[in-house]
Short mmCIF file of C-alpha atoms in Angstrom, two decimals:
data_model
loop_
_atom_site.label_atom_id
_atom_site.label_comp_id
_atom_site.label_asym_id
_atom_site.label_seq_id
_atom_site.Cartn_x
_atom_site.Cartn_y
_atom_site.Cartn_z
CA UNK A 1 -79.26 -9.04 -27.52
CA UNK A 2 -78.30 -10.22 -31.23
CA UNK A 3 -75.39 -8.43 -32.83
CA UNK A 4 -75.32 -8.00 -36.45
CA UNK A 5 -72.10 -9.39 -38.01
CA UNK A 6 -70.81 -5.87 -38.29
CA UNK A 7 -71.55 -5.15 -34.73
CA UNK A 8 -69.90 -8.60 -34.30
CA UNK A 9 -66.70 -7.90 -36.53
CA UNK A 10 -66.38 -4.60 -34.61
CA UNK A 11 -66.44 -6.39 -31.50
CA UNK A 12 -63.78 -8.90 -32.36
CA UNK A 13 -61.37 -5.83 -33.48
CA UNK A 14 -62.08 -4.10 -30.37
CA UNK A 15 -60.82 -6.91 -28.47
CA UNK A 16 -57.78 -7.77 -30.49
CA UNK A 17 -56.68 -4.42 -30.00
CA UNK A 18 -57.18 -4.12 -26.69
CA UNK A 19 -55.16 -7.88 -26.34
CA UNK A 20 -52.53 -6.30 -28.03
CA UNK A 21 -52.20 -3.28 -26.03
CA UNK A 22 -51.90 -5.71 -23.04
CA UNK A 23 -48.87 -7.21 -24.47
CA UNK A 24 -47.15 -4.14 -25.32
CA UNK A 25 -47.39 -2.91 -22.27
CA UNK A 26 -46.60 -5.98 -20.02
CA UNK A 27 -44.10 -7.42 -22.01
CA UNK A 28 -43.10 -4.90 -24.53
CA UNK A 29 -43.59 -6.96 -27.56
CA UNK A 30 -47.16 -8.23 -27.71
CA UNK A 31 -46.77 -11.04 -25.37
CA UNK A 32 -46.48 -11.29 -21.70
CA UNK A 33 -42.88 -11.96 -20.44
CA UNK A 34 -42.35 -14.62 -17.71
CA UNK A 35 -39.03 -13.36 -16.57
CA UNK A 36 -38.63 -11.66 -13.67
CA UNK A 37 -36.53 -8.42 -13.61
CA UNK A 38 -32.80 -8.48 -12.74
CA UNK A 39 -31.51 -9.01 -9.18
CA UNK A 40 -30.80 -5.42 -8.07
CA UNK A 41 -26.68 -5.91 -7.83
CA UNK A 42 -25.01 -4.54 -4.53
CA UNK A 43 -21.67 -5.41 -3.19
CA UNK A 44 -20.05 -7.75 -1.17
CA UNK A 45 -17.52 -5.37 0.85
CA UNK A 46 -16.99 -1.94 1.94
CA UNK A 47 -15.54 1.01 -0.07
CA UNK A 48 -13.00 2.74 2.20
CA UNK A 49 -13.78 6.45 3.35
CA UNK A 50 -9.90 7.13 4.42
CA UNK A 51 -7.41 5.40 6.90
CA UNK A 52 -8.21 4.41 10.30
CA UNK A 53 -6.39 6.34 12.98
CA UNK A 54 -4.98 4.24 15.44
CA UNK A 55 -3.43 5.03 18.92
CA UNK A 56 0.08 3.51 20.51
CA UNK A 57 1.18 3.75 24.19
CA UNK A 58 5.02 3.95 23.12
CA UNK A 59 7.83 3.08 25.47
CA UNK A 60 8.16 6.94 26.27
CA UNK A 61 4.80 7.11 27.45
CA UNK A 62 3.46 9.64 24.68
CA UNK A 63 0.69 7.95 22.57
CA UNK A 64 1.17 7.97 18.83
CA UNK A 65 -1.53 8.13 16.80
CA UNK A 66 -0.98 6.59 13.02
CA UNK A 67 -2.49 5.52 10.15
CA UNK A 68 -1.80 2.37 7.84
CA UNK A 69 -3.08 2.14 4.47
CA UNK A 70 -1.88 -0.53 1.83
CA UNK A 71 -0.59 -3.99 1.52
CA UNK A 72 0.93 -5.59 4.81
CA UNK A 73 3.45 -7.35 2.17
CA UNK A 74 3.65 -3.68 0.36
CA UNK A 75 6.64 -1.39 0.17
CA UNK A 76 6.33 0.53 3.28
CA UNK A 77 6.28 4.61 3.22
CA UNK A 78 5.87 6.87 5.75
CA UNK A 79 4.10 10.01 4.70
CA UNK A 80 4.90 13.24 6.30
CA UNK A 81 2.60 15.94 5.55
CA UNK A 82 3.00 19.68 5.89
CA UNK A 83 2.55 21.59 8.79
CA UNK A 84 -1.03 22.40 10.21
CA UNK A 85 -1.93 18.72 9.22
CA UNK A 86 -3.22 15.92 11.05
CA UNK A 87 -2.49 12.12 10.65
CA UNK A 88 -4.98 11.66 8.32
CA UNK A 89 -3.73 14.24 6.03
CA UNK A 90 -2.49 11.37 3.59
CA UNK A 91 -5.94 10.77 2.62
CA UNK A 92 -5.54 13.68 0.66
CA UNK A 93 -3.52 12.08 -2.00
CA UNK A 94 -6.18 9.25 -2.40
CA UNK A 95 -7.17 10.42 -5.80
CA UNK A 96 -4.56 8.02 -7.27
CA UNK A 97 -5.12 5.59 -4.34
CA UNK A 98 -5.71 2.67 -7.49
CA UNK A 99 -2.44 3.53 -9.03
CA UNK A 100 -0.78 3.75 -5.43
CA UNK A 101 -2.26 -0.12 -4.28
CA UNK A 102 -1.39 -0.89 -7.86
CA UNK A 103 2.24 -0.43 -7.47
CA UNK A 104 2.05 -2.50 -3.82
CA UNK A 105 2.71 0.84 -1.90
CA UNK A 106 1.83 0.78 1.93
CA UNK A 107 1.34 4.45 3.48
CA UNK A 108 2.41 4.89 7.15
CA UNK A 109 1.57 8.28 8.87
CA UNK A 110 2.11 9.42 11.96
CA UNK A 111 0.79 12.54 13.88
CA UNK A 112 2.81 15.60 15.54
CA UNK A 113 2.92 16.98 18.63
CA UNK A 114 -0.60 18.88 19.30
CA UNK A 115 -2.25 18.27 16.39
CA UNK A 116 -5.71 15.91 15.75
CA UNK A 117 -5.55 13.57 17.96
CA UNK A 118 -1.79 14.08 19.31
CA UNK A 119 -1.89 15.98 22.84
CA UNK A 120 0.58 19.10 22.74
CA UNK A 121 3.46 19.08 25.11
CA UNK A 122 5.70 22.32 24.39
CA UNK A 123 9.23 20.48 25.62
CA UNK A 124 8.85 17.99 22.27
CA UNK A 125 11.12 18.68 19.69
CA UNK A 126 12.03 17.58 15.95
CA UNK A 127 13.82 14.40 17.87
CA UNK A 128 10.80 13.17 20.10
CA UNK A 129 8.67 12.86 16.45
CA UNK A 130 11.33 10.87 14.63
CA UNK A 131 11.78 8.80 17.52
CA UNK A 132 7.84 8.27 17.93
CA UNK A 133 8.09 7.21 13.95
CA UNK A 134 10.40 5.02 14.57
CA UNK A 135 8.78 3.04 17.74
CA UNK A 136 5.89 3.04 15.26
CA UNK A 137 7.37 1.83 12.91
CA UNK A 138 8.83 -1.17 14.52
CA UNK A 139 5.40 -1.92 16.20
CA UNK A 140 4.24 -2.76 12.55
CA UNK A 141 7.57 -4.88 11.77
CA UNK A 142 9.03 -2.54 9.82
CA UNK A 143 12.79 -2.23 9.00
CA UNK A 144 13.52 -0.57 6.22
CA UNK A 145 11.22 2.02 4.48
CA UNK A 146 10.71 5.15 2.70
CA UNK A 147 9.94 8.46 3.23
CA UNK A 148 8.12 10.96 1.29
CA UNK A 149 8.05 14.46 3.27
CA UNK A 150 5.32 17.56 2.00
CA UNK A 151 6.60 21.21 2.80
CA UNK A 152 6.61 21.73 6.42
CA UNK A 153 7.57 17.66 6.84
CA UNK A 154 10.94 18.48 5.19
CA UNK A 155 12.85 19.25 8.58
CA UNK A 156 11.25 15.85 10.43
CA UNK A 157 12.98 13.59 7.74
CA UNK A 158 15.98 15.16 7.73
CA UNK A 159 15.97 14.46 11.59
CA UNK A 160 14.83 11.29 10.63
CA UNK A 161 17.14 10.40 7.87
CA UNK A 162 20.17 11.76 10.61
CA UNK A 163 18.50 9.51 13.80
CA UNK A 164 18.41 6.05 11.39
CA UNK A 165 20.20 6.45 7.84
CA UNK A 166 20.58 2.89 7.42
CA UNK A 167 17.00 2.09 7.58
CA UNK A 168 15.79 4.46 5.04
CA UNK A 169 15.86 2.92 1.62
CA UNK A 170 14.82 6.49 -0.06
CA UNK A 171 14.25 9.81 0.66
CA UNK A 172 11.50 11.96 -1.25
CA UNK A 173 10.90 15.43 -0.49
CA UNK A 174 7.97 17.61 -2.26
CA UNK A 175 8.28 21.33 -2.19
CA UNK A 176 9.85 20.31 1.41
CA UNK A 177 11.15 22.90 3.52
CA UNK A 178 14.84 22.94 4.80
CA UNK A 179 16.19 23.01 7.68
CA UNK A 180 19.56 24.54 6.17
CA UNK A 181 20.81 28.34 5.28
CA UNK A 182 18.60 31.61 5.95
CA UNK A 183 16.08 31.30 8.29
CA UNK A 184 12.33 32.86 7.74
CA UNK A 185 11.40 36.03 8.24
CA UNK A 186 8.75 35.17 11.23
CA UNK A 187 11.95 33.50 12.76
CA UNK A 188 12.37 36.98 14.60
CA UNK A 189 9.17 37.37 16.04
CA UNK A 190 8.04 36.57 19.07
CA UNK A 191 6.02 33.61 19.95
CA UNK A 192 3.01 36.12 20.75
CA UNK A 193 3.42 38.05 17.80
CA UNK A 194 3.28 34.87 15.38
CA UNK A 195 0.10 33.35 17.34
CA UNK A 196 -1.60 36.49 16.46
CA UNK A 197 -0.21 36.39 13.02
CA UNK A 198 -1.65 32.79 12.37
CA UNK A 199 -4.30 32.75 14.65
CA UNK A 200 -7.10 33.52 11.79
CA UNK A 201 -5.65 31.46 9.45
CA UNK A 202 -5.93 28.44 11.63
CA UNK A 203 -9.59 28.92 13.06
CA UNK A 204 -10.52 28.91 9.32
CA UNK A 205 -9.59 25.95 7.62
CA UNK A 206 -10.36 27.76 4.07
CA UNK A 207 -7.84 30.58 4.66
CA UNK A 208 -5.04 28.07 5.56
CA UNK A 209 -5.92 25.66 2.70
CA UNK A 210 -6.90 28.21 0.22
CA UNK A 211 -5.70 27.61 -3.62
CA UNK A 212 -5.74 29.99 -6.30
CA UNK A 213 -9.42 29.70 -8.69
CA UNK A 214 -6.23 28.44 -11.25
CA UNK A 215 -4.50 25.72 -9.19
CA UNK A 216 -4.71 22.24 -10.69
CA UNK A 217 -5.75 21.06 -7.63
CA UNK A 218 -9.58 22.46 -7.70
CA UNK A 219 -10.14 19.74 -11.06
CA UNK A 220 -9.48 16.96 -8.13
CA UNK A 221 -13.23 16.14 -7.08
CA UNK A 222 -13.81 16.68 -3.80
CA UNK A 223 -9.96 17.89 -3.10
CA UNK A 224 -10.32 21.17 -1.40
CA UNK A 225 -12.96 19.95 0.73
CA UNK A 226 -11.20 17.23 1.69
CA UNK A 227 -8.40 19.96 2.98
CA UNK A 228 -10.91 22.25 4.71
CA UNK A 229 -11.75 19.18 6.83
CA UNK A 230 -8.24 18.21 7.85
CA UNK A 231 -7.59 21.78 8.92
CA UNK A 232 -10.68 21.25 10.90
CA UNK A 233 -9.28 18.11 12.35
CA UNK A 234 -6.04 19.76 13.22
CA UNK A 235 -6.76 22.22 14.80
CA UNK A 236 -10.48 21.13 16.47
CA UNK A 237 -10.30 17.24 16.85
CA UNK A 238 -9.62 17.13 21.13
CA UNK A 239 -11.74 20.75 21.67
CA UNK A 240 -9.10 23.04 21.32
CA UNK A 241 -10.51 25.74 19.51
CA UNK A 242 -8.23 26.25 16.71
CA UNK A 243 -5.10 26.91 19.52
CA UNK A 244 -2.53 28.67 17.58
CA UNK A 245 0.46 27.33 20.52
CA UNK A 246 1.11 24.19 18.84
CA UNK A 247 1.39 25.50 15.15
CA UNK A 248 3.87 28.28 16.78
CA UNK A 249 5.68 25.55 18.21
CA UNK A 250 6.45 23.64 15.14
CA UNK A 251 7.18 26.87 13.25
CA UNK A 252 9.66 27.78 15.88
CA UNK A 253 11.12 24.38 14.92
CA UNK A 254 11.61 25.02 11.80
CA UNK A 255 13.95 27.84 12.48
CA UNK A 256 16.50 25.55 14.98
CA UNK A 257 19.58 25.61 13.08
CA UNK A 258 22.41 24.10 12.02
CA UNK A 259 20.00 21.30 10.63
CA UNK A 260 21.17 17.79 11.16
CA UNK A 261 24.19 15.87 9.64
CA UNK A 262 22.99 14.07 6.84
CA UNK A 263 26.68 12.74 5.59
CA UNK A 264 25.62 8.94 6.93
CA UNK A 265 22.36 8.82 4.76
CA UNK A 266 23.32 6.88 1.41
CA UNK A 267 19.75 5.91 0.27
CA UNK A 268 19.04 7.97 -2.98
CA UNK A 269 17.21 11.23 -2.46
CA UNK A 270 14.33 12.66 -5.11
CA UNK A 271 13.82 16.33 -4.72
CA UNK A 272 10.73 18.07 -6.20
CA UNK A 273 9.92 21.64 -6.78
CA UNK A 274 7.29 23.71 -8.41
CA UNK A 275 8.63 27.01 -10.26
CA UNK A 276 5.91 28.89 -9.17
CA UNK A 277 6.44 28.17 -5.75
CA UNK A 278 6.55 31.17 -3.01
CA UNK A 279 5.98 29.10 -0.45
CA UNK A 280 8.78 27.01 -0.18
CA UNK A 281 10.76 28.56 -3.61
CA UNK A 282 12.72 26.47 -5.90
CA UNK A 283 16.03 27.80 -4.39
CA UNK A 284 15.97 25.66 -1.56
CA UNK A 285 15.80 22.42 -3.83
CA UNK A 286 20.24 24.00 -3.81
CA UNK A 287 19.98 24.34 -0.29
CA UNK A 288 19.40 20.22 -0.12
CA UNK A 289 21.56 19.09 -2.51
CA UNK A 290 24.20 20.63 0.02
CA UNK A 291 23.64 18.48 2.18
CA UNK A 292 23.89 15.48 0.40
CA UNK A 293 26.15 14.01 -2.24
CA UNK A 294 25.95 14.96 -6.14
CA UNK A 295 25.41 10.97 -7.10
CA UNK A 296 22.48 10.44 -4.46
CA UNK A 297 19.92 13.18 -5.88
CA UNK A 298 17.60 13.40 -8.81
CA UNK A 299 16.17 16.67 -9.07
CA UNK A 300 12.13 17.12 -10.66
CA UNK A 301 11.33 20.48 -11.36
CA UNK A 302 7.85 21.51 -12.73
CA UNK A 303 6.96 24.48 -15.03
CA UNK A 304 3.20 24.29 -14.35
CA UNK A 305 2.86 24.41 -10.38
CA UNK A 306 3.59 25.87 -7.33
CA UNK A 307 3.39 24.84 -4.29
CA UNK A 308 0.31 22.05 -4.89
CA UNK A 309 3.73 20.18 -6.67
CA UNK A 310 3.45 17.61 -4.75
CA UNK A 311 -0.12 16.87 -5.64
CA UNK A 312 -0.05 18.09 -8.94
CA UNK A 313 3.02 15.37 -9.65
CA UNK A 314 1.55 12.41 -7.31
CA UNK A 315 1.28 9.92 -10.01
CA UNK A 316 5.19 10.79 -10.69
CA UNK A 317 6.25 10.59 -6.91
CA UNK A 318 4.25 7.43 -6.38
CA UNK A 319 6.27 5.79 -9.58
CA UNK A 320 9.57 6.94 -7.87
CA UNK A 321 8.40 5.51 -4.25
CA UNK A 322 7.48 1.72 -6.04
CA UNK A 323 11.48 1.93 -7.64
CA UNK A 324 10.76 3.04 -11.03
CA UNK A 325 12.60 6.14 -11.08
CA UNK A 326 14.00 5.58 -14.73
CA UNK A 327 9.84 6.00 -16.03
CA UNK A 328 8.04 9.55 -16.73
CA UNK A 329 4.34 9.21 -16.36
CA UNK A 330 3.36 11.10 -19.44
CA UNK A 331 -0.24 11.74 -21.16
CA UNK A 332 -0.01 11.01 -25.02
CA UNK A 333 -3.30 10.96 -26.39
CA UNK A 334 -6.20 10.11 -24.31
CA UNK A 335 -4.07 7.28 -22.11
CA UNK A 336 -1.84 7.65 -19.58
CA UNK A 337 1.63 5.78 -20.05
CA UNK A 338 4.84 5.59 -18.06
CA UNK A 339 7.74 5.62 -20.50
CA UNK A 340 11.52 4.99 -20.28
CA UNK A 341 12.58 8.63 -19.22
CA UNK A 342 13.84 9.60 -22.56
CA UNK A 343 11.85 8.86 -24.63
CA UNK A 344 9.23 10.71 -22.33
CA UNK A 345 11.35 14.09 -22.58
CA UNK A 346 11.79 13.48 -26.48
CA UNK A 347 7.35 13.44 -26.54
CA UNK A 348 7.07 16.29 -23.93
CA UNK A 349 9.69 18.22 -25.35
CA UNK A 350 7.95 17.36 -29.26
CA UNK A 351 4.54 18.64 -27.50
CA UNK A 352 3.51 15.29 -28.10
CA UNK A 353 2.99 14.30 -24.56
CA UNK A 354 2.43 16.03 -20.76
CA UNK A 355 3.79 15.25 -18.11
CA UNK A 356 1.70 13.32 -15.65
CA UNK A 357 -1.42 11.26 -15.87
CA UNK A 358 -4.62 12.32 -18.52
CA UNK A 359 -7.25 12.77 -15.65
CA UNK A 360 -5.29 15.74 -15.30
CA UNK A 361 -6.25 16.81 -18.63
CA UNK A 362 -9.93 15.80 -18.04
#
């Protein structure tokens, strides 16, 4: 058939057009790209979902379990977390784990009698864990270290800082209970009567790590969960069905008094409390000093928490663990900075600053 030369022109259009359309749509700008798209990127190593737990046959014959996070070359810390905790409990302060590997800090743990993984035997005391830490301890080659206790891990360093005060280079204790002056009130009841008074508490991990809506704690992503399963772990990890003997135990420990001697400890000693505190109240940071002499302590006290203090004021207690002691961590702006400690007060004090790092703030 003969086209006209409109019908031809038309034609021609048409096919421009539908050239172009082509182009647009397989390479965006009227012609056909030869690239090919960009190697999907995915990476070369693993990101860490929390510390291994490890098990030791020890000279005594108990099996300590552990954890070992950090630098082999690092400054080397061994956490002690609060009671109803297991080993692993550490890994709930890894939400400043880059600032922690940052300063070269290594994290040892180890786990208490009849919790997690760690069988319970009722004739172990206070002694048989700081010995256990310290058979640890020199399985990994270490010497000299730190310690930073969390509430119920108060009275273990103190036995600790007693057993071997020349080996400890610092003491920190957070909102740590003492085992000095009055003695709790469930001191006086009897072992039954306290395993019934804990026993729901224990078999739900949400009732024994429950925070107020308010606590600074809950803008931590992925925090309280993180606590819920470690009470699970606790109290669950060898089928024991949330046993309430072991967490009477150690609470029965806590009331053993006097506490030990801890004249031969020279190391310097960081206290921290949280005004709000009803847990472990801010009169007991006098009850420590006691024990120790006036030169040795420096004493943090915090307006804004209770007893989540030592979470709330991690990135402050990690500075003090790497040596810089003489530095406030201090929010000015929209960056975090760690400032000569006056002139952090002067900003603080000038509302210029807050205390600790900006993702609180976030």
């Amino acid at each position: 058939m003969r086209l006209s030369g409109l019908d031809r022109t038309s034609t021609t259009i048409g096919c421009a057009a539908l050239a172009l359309l082509a182009g647009l749509v397989l390479g965006g700008s009227g012609a056909v790209s030869a690239s090919p798209p960009p190697e999907p990127k995915v990476q070369d190593s693993f990101d860490s979902l929390g510390p291994d737990v490890h098990a030791a046959r020890l000279s005594s014959g108990r099996t300590a379990h552990y954890t070992d996070s950090g630098p082999h070359d690092g400054i080397p810390v061994l956490y002690i977390g609060g009671t109803g905790t297991s080993v692993r409990a550490v890994h709930m302060t890894d939400f400043f784990r880059t600032t922690r590997e940052g300063l070269g800090l290594r994290m040892i743990s180890v786990e208490r009698n009849g919790f997690g993984d760690t069988a319970y035997d009722p004739a172990l005391g206070k002694a048989d864990f700081a010995q256990d830490a310290l058979d640890v301890l020199d399985r990994l080659g270490i010497d000299k270290f730190r310690i930073v206790a969390i509430s119920g891990g108060g009275p273990y360093a103190a036995e600790l800082a007693a057993r071997a005060p020349g080996r400890i280079s610092a003491l920190h204790l957070a909102a740590a209970a003492p085992p000095y002056g009055a003695k709790a009130a469930y001191c006086a009841m009897s072992d039954d009567a306290l395993a019934a008074a804990v026993k729901d508490s224990i078999a739900d991990p949400r009732k024994w790590w429950s925070y107020p809506d308010d606590s600074p704690v809950r803008s931590i992503p992925g925090f309280v969960d993180t606590a819920y399963e470690d009470g699970a772990r606790t109290y669950n990890q060898r089928g024991q069905h949330a046993d309430p003997a072991p967490q009477v135990h150690e609470q029965k420990l806590y009331c053993e008094r006097p506490g030990p001697d801890l004249s031969k400890l020279t190391a310097p000693v960081y206290l921290y409390g949280g005004d709000k505190d009803t847990t472990v109240p801010p009169a007991t940071l006098a009850t420590w000093r006691q024990q120790l002499s006036p030169d040795q302590v420096t004493v943090r006290t915090y307006a804004d928490s209770g007893h989540e203090v030592q979470y709330r004021h991690w990135d402050q207690i990690l500075m003090d663990l790497a040596g810089h002691g003489d530095r406030t961590v201090v929010c000015r702006g929209a960056h975090t900075r760690v400032l000569p400690a006056e002139e952090a007060a002067r900003l603080v004090a000038d509302k210029r600053a807050g205390l600790g790092s900006c993702a609180w703030s976030k």
